[in-house]
Coordinates of C-alpha atoms and ligand atoms in Angstrom, one line a residue:
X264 CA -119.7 -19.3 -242.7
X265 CA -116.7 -17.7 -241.0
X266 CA -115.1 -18.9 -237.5
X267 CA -114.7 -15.1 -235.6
X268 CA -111.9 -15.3 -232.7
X269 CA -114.9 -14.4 -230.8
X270 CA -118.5 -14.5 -230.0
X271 CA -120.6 -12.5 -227.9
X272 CA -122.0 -15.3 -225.8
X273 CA -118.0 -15.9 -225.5
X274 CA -117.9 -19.2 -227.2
X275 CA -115.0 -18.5 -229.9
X276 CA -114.8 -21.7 -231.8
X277 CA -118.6 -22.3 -232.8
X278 CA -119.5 -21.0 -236.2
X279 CA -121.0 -18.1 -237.4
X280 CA -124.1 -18.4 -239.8
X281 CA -126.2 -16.0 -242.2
X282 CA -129.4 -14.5 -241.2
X283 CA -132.4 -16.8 -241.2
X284 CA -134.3 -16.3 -244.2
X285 CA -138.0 -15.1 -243.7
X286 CA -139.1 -18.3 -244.8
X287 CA -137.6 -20.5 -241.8
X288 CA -138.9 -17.9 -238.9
X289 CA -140.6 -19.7 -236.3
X290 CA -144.0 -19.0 -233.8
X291 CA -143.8 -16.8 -231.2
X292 CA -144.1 -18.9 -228.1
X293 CA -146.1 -18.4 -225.3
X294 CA -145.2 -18.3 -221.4
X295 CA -144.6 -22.4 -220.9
X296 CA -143.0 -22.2 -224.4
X297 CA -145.6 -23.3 -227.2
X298 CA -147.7 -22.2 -229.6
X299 CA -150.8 -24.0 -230.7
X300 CA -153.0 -22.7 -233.5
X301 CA -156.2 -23.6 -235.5
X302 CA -154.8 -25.8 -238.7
X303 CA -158.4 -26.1 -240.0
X304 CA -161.9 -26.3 -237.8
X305 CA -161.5 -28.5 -235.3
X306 CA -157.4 -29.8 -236.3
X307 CA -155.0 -28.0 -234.1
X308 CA -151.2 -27.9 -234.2
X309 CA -148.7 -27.5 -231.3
X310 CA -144.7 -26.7 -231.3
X311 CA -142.2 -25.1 -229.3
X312 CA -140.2 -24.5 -233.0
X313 CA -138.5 -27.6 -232.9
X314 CA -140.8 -30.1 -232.8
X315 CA -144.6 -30.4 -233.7
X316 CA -147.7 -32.9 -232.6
X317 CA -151.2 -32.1 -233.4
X318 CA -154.7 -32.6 -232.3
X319 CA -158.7 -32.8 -233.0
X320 CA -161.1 -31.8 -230.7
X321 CA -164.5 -34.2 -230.9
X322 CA -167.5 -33.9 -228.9
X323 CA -166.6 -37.4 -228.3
X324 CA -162.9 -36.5 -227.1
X325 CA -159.8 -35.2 -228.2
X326 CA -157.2 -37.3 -230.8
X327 CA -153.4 -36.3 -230.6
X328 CA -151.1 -37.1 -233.4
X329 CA -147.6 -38.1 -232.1
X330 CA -146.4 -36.8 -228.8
X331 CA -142.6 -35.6 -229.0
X332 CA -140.8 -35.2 -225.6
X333 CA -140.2 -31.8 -226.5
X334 CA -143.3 -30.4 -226.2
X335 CA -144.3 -33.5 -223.8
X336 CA -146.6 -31.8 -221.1
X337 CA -147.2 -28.4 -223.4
X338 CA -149.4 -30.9 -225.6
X339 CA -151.6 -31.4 -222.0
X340 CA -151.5 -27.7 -222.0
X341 CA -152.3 -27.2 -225.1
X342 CA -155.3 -29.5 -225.5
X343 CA -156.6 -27.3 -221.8
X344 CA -156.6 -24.7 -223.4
X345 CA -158.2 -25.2 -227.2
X346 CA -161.2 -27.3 -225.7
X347 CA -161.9 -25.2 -222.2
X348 CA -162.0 -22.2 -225.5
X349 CA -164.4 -24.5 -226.8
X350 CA -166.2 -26.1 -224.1
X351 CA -165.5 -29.7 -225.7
X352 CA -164.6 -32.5 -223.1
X353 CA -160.1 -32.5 -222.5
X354 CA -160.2 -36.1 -222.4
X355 CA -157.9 -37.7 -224.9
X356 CA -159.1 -40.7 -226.1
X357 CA -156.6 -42.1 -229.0
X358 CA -153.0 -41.1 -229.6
X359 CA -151.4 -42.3 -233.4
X360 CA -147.8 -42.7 -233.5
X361 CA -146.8 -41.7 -237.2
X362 CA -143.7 -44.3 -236.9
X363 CA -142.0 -45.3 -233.7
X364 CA -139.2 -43.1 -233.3
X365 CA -138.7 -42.0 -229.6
X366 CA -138.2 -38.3 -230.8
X367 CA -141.6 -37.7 -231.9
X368 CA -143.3 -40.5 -229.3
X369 CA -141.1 -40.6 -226.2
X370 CA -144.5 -38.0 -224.3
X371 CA -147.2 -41.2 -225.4
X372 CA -146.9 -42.2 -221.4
X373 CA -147.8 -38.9 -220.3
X374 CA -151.5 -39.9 -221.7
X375 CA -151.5 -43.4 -219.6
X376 CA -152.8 -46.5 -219.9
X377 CA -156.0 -46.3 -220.7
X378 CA -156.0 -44.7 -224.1
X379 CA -156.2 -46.3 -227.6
X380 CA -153.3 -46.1 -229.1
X381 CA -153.3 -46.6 -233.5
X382 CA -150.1 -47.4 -235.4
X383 CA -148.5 -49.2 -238.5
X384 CA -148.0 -53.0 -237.7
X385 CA -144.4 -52.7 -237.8
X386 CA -144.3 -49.5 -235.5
X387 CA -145.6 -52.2 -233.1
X388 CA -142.5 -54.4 -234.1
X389 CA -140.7 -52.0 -233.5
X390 CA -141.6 -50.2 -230.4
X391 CA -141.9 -54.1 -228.8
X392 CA -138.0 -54.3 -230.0
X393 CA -137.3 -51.1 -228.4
X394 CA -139.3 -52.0 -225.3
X395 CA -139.3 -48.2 -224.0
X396 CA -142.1 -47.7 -220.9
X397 CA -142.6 -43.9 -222.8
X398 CA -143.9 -45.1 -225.8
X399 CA -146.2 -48.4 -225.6
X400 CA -146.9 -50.2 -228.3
X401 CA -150.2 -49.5 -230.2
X402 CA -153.5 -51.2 -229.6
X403 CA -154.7 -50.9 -232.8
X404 CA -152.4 -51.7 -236.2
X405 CA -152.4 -52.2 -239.4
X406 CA -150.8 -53.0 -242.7
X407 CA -151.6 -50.4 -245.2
X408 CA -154.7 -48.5 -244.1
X409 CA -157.0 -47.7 -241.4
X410 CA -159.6 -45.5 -241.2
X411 CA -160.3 -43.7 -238.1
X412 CA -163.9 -42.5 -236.9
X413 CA -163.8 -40.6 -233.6
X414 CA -166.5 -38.0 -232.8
X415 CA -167.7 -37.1 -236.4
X416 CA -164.3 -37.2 -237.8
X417 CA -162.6 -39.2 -239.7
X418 CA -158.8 -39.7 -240.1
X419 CA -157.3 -42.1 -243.2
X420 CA -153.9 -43.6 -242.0
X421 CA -151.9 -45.5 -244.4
X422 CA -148.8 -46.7 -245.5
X423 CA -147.0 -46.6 -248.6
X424 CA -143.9 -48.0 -248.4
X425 CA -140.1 -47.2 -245.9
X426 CA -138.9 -43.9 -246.3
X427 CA -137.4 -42.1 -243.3
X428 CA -138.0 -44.7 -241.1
X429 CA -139.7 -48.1 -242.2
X430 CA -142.8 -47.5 -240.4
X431 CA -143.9 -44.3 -241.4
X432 CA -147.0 -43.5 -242.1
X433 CA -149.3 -40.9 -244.3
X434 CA -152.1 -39.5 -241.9
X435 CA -154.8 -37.5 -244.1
X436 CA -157.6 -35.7 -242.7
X437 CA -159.7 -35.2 -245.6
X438 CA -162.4 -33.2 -244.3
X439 CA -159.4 -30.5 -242.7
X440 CA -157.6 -30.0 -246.3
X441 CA -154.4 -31.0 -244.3
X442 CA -152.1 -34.3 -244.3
X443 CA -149.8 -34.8 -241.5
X444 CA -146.7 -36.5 -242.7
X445 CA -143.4 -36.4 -240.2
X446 CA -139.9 -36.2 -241.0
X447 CA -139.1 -35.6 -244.6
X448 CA -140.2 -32.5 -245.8
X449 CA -138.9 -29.3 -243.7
X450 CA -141.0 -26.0 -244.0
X451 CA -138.5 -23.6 -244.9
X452 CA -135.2 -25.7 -243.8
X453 CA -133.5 -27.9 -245.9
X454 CA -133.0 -31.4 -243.9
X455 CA -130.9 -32.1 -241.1
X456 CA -127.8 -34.8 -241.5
X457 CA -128.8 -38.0 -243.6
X458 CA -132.0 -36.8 -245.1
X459 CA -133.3 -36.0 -241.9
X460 CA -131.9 -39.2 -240.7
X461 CA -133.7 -41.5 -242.8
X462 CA -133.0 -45.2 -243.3
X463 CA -134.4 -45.7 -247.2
X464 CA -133.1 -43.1 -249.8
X465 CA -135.3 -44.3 -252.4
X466 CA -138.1 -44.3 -250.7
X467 CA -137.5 -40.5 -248.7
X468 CA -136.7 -39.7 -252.1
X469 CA -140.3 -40.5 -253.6
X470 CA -142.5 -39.4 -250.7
X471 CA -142.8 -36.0 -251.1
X472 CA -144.7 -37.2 -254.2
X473 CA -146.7 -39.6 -252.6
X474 CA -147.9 -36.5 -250.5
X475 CA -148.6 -34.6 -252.7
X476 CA -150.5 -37.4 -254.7
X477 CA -153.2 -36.2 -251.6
X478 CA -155.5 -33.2 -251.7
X479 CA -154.2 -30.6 -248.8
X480 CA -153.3 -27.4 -248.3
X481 CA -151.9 -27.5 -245.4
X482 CA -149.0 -30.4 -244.0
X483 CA -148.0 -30.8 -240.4
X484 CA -144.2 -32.6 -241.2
X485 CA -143.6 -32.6 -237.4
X486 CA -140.5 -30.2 -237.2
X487 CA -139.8 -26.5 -237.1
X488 CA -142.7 -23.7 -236.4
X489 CA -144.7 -23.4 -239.1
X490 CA -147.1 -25.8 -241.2
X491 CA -146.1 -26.8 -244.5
X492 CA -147.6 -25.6 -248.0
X493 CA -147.4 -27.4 -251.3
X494 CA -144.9 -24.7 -252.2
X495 CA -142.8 -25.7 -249.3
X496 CA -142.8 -29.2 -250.4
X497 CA -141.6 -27.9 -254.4
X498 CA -138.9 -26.3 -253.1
X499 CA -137.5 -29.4 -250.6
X500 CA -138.3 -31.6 -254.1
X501 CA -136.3 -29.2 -256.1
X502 CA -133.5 -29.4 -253.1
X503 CA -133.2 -33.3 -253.3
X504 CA -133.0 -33.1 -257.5
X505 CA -131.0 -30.6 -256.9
X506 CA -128.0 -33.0 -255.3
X507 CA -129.4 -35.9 -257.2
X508 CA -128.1 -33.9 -260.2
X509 CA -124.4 -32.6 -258.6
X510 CA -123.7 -36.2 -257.7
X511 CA -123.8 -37.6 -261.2
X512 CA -122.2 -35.2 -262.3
X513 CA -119.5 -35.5 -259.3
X514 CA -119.3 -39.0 -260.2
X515 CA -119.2 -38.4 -263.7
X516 CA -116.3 -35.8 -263.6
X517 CA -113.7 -36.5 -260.6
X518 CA -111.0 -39.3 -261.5
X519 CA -110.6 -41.7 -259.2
X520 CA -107.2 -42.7 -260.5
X521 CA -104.6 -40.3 -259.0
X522 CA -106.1 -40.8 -255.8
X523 CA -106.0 -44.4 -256.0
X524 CA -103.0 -44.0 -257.2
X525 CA -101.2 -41.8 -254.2
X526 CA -102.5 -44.4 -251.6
X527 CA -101.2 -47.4 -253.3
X528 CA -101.7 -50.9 -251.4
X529 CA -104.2 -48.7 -248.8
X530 CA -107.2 -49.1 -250.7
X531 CA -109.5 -47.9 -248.1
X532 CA -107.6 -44.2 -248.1
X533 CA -108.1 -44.5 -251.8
X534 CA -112.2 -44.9 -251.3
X535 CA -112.4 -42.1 -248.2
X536 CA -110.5 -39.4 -250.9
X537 CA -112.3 -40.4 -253.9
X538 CA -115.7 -40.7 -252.1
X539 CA -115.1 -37.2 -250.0
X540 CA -113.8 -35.5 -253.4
X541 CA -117.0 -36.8 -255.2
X542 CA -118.9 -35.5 -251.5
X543 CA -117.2 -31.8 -252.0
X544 CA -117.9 -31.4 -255.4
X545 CA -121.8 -32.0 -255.3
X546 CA -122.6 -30.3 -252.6
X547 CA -120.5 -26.9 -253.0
X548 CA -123.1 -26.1 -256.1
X549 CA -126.1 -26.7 -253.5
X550 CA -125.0 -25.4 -250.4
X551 CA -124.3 -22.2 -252.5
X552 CA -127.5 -21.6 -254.0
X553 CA -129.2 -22.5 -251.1
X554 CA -127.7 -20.4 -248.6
X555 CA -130.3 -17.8 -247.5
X556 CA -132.8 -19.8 -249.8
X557 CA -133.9 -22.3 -247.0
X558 CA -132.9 -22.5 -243.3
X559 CA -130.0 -24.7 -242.5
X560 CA -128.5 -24.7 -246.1
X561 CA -125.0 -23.1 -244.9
X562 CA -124.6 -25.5 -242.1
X563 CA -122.5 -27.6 -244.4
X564 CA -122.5 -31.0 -242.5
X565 CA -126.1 -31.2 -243.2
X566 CA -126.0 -31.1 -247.3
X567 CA -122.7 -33.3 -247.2
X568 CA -123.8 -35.7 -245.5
X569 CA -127.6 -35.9 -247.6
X570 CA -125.3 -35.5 -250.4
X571 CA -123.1 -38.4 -249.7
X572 CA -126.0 -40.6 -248.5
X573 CA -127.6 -39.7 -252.2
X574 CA -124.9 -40.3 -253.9
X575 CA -124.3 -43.9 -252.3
X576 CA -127.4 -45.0 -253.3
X577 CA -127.1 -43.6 -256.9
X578 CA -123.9 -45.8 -256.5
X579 CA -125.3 -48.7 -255.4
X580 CA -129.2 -48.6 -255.6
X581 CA -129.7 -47.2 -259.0
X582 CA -126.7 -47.1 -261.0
X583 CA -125.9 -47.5 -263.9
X584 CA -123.1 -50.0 -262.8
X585 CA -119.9 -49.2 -263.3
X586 CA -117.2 -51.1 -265.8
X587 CA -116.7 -54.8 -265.3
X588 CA -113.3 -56.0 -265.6
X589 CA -112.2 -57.4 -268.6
Ligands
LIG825 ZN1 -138.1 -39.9 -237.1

C-alpha cells in the first residue's frame, strides 16, 4: 500500500492498492446493473458484485432467498427475466431471511404483504426488536430445522448455533448440490472488519466446518460476484488458522512489561500499547502472505481488526488463563 500525492480521480489522500487477484474478479453486469445466472437447474443467483440473493423457479411459484437493498428491485428483474425464459409463473410465493440483518433483508417489503415469509425463531425476535417496515417479521419459524416443500422442491433450513450473527441459518438445497450460507465465508476475499462483522468468534470460527459437514458444490455466502467452491472455503479456513496461529504467538512473544511500565499509574494506555503491539505483530505475517492471495488482504484495517477480535477471544474465550497472582 503506498499514499501517492496524487490520484487520477484527484482524490490524493485515499490509498493505493495492488491489482485484484483473478480470484476476487467479479460478474459482468448487465444494463440495470446485475447479473443472474443458473447455480444448478432451477436455483438461480443474482448480484450486482457486492451483494448476492438467490432464487428457485417452481411451477408452483418462485422462492427468493434473502433480498439485500442493494440489489432490491434487480431481484424483481431478475426473477422477470429467468421465468418469462422459462415460461414458469413470476409470482413469488415465499421469501427466507438467512438471519435478520437489514443489509441482506432491508428489499423483503418490495415483495408485500401477502407472501410467506420463513425464518429462524430468533430472526423473528429480532426483526420484532428492530421493528423495521422493510423487513417484516417471518410467518413461519423455527428452532433448528424446517423443511421447505414448494413446487417439487425442497429446501432444508437449519440452525446450528450463533456465528456471525445469532440467528443465522444453514439453507441446503439438496437436490441443487448447493448450500447457501451468508456472511462468513468470502469467495476470493478475505473478510471485511470483525470477521465480517460477526458477533460470536467461536462460533464464525467453526462454521465454515459445519458447511462443509454438507454435500455441495456450489455455496451462495451472499457477498461478492461469484459463488463459492469448497476450495474457496479451504482457503478462508486456512486464513482464520492462519491469525489464530500469529496471535499466540503474538501473545506468546511481546512483553507486556516495558509498556506497562512507560505508562505508569495510566493502566488503560498500558492495555491500548500492549494490546495494539500484540494486534501489529499477528497480523503483519498474514497481511503479507495474503496480499495478492485473496481480495482485500492489503487493506490492512480489515485483518487488524479480525486479528484483534481473534485474539480477544483466544484471551478470554479459550485461554489458557494467564498467571494468578501469588
Ligand atoms: Zn449479516
Amino acid at each position: 500500500m503506498t499514499s501517492p500525492a496524487t490520484s487520477a480521480t484527484g482524490a490524493p489522500d485515499l490509498p493505493e492498492y495492488a491489482p485484484l487477484p483473478a480470484i476476487a474478479k467479479g460478474a459482468a453486469l448487465n444494463e440495470h446493473g446485475y447479473h443472474v445466472w443458473q447455480v444448478e437447474r432451477n436455483l438461480y443467483a443474482v448480484t450486482d458484485n457486492v451483494y448476492m440473493s438467490a432464487f428457485l423457479t417452481t411451477p408452483d411459484g418462485v422462492v427468493i432467498f434473502d433480498a439485500p437493498p442493494n440489489i432490491g428491485h434487480n431481484i424483481r428483474r431478475a426473477v422477470d427475466e429467468i421465468t418469462a425464459a422459462n415460461g414458469l409463473t413470476s409470482r413469488v410465493t415465499h421469501l427466507v431471511y438467512s438471519h435478520h440483518h437489514c443489509d441482506h433483508q432491508g428489499a423483503s417489503s418490495v415483495f408485500g404483504p401477502d407472501i410467506i415469509r420463513i425464518g429462524h425463531d430468533e430472526t423473528r425476535r429480532l426483526l420484532l426488536r428492530d421493528d423495521d417496515p422493510a423487513r417484516p417479521a417471518p410467518d413461519v419459524t423455527f428452532a433448528d430445522s424446517y423443511t421447505l416443500e414448494v413446487g417439487g422442491e425442497r429446501v432444508d433450513l437449519a440452525w446450528h448455533g450463533p456465528n456471525h450473527s445469532p440467528d443465522n441459518i444453514y439453507i441446503h438445497f439438496p437436490d441443487h448440490d448447493t448450500l447457501m450460507f451468508i456472511d462468513v465465508v468470502n469467495a476470493g476475499w478475505i473478510p471485511i472488519y470483525n470477521l465480517n462483522l460477526s458477533d460470536d468468534v467461536i462460533g464464525y470460527t467453526a462454521a465454515p466446518a459445519i458447511a462443509l459437514d454438507y454435500p455441495w458444490t456450489h455455496l451462495i455466502s451472499g457477498h461478492l460476484g461469484r459463488v463459492a467452491t469448497r476450495q474457496d472455503v479451504a482457503m478462508h479456513q486456512q486464513y482464520i488458522t492462519d491469525i489464530e496461529a500469529s496471535s499466540r504467538e503474538a501473545l506468546a512473544s511481546v512483553n507486556p512489561g516495558p509498556l506497562f511500565g512507560h505508562y505508569g499509574e495510566n493502566v488503560w494506555a498500558g492495555v491500548s500499547a500492549y494490546l495494539d503491539a500484540v494486534t501489529e505483530h499477528a497480523a503483519a505475517p498474514v497481511i503479507a502472505k495474503y496480499t495478492g492471495v485473496l481480495g482485500g488482504a492489503d487493506i490492512e484495517v480489515y485483518t487488524k481488526t479480525t486479528t484483534f477480535a481473534i485474539m480477544q477471544s483466544i484471551r478470554l474465550d479459550r485461554g489458557p488463563s494467564g498467571p494468578v497472582h501469588p
